[in-house]
Short mmCIF file of C-alpha atoms (C1' of nucleotides) in Angstrom, two decimals:
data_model
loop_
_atom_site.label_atom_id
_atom_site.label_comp_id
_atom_site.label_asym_id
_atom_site.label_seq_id
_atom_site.Cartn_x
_atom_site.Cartn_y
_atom_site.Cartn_z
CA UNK K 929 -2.82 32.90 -23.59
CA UNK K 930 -2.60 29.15 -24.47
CA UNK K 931 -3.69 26.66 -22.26
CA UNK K 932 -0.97 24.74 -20.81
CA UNK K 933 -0.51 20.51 -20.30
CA UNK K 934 -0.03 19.80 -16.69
CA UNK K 935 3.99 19.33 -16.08
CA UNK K 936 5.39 15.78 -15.14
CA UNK K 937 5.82 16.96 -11.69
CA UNK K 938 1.77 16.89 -11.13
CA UNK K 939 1.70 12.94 -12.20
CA UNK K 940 4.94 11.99 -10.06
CA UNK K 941 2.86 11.91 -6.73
CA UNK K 942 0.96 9.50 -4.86
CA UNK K 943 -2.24 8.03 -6.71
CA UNK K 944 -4.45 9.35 -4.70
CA UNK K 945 -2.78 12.61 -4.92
CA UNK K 946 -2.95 12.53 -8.54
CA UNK K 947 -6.53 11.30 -8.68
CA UNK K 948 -7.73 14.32 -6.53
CA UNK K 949 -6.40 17.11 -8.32
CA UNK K 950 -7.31 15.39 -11.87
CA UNK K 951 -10.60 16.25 -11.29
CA UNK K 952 -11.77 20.09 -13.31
CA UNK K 953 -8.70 19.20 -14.99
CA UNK K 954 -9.64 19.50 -19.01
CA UNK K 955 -8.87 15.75 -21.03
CA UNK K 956 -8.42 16.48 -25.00
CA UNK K 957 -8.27 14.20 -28.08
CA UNK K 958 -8.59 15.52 -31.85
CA UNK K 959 -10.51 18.21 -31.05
CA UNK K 960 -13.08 16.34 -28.22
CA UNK K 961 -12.60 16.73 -24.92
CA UNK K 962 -13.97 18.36 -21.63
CA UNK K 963 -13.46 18.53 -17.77
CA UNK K 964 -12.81 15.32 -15.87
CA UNK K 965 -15.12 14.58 -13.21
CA UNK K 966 -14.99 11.42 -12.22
CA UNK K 967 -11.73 9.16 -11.14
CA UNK K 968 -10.64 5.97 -9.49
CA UNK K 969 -7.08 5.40 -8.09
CA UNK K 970 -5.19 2.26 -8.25
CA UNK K 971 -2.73 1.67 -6.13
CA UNK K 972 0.61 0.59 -6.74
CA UNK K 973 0.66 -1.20 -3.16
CA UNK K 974 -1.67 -3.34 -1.27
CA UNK K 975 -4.25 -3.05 -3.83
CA UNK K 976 -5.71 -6.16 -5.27
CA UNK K 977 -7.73 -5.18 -7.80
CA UNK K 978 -4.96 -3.17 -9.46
CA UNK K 979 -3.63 -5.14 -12.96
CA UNK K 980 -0.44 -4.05 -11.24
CA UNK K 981 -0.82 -6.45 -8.29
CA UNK K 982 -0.18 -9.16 -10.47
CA UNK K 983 3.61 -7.90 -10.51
CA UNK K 984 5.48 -6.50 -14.04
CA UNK K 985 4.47 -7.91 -17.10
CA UNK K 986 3.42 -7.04 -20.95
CA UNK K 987 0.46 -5.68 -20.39
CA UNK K 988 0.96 -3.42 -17.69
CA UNK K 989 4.56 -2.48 -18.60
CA UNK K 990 3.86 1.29 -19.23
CA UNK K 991 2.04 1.40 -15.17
CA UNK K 992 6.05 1.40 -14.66
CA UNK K 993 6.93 3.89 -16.93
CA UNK K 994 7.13 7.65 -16.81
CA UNK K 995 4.27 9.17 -15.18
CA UNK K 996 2.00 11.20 -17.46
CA UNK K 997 1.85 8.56 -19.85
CA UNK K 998 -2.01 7.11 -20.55
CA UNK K 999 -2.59 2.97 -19.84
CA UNK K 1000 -5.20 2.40 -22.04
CA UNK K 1001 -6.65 -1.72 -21.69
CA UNK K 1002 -9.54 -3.79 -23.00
CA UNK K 1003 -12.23 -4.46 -20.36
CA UNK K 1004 -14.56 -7.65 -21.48
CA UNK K 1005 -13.04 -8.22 -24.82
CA UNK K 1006 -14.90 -5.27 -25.87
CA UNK K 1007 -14.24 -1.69 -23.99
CA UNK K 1008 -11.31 0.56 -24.07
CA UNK K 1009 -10.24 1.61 -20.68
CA UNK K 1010 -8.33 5.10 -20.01
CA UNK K 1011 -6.02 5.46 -17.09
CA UNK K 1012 -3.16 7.82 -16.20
CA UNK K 1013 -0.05 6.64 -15.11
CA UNK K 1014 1.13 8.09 -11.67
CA UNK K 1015 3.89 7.94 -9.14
CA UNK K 1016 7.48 8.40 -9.78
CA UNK K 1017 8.54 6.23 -12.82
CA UNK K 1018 8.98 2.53 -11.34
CA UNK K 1019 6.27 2.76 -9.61
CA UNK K 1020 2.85 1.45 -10.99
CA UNK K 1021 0.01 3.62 -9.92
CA UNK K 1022 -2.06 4.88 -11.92
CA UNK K 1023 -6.03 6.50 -12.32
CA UNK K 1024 -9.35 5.45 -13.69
CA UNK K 1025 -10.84 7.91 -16.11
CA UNK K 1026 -14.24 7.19 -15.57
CA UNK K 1027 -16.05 10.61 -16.93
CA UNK K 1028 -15.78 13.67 -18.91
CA UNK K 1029 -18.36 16.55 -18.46
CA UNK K 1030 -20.46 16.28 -22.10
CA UNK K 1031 -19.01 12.99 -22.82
CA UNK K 1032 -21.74 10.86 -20.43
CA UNK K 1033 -20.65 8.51 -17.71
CA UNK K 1034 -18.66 5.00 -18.22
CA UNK K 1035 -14.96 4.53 -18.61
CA UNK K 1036 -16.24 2.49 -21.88
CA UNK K 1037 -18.72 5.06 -23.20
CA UNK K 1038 -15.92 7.75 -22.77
CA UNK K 1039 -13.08 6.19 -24.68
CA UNK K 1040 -15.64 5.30 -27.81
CA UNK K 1041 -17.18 9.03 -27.33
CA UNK K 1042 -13.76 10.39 -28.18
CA UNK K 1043 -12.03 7.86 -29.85
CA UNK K 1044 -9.75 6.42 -27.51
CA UNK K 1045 -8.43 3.05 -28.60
CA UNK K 1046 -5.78 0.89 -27.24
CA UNK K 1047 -3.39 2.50 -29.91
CA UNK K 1048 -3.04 5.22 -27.63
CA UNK K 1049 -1.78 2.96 -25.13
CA UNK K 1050 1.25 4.57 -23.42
CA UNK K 1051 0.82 7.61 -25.16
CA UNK K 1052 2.77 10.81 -23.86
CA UNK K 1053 0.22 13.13 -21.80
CA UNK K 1054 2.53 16.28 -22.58
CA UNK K 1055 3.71 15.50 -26.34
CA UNK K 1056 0.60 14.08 -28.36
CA UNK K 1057 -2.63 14.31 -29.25
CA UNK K 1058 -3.71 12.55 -25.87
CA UNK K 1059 -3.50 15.40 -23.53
CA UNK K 1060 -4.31 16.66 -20.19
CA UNK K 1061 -4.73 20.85 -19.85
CA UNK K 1062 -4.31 23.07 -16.75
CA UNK K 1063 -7.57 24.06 -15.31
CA UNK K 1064 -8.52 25.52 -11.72
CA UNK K 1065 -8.05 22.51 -9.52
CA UNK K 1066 -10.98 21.18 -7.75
CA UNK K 1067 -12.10 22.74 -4.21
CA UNK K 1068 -12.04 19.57 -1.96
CA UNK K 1069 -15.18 20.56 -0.54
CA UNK K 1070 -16.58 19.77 -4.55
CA UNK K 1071 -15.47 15.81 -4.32
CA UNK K 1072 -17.03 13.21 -3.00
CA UNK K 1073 -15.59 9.60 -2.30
CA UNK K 1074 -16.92 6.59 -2.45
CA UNK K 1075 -15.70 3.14 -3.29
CA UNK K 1076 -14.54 1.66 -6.83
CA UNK K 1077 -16.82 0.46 -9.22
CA UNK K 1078 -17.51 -2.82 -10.86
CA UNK K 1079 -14.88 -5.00 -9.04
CA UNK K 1080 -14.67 -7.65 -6.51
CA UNK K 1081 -11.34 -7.44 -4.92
CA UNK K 1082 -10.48 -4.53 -2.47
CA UNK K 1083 -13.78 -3.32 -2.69
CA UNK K 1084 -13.63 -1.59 0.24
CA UNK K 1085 -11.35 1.06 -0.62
CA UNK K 1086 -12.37 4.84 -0.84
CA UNK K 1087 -10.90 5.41 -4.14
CA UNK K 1088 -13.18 6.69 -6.41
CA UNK K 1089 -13.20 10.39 -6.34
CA UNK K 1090 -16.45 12.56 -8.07
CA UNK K 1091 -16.52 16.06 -8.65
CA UNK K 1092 -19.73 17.25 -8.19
CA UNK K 1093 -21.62 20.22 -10.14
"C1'" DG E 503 -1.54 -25.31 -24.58
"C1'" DT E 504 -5.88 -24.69 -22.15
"C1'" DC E 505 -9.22 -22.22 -19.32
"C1'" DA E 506 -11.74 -19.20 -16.27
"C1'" DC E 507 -12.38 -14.48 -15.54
"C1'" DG E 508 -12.93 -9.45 -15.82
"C1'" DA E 509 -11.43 -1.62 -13.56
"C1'" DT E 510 -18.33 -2.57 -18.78
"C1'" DT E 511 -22.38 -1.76 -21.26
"C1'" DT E 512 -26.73 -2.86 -22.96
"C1'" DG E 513 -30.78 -5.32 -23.53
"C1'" DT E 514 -34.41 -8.57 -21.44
"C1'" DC I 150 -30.57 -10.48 -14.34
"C1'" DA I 151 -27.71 -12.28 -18.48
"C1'" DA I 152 -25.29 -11.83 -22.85
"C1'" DA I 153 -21.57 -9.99 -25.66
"C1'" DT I 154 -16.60 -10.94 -26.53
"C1'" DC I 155 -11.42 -11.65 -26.14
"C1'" DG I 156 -6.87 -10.60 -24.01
"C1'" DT I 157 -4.54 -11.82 -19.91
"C1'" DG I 158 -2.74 -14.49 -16.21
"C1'" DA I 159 -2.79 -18.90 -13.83
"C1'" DC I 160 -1.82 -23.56 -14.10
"C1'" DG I 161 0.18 -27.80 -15.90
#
DNA sequence: GTCACGATTTGT
DNA sequence: CAAATCGTGACG
């Protein structure tokens, strides 16, 4: 049979939630794609390195839309950032894409390895070419946490999750 | 309007 | 370790 985009339901949970069971979960664009294996969460509260802490504005607009959606942003003026919006819509959490098995390693490296472009910014996870497909979810024993990468601000925080092989 | 900075990557 | 490179948010 067909494999199947994750529902809405999966997205409309906490971050972290979300950011867990992303993880073996199969990303697709025009025909590239793989498994997802490693994530960061940003939180939608108490979270300062989150765009979102800044409050609503332009730019992260979408964080506050539907869940499922994909926040795509410019890091540096020169690197295409994937995220996946989470929570229940109004609420702006959302997760890092960070790497796709075959794709290498790098939020940056995986956007331009597949295509990903700030066009795609709040693109539809279920309805477009930006998709996310069922896969077995992740055994928790297979993830390991650490903190975020590359940022200065609530470094602290546990909330990068890796699936290892 | 102006300005400092960044959820990165790559080369020295 | 430093450059590349530009949109965003803060400030006035």
């Amino acid at each position: 049979m067909a494999a199947r985009v994750l529902p809405r339901s999966f997205y409309a949970r906490p971050t972290v939630e979300v950011a867990r069971g992303l993880l073996g979960q199969r990303l697709e664009f025009r025909g590239r794609g793989g498994r997802i294996v490693e994530v960061e969460a940003y939180l939608p509260e108490g979270d300062e390195a989150a765009h979102a802490w800044r409050g609503r504005t332009a730019r992260t607009e979408v964080l506050f839309g539907p869940p499922g959606c994909a926040y795509v942003f410019l890091a540096y003026g020169m690197h295409c950032c994937l995220n996946v919006v989470a929570e229940p819509e109004g609420t702006p959490g959302c997760v890092l894409i960070r790497a796709v098995e075959g794709w290498g390693d790098g939020p940056g490296k995986l956007t331009r390895a597949l295509g990903i472009t700030l066009e795609q910014n709040g693109w539809d996870l279920l309805h477009s070419p930006l998709r996310i497909l069922a896969a077995p979810a992740a055994r928790r024993e297979s993830i390991t946490v650490t903190p975020r990468i590359g940022i200065r601000r609530s470094a602290q925080l546990p909330l990068r999750f890796v699936l290892e092989s």
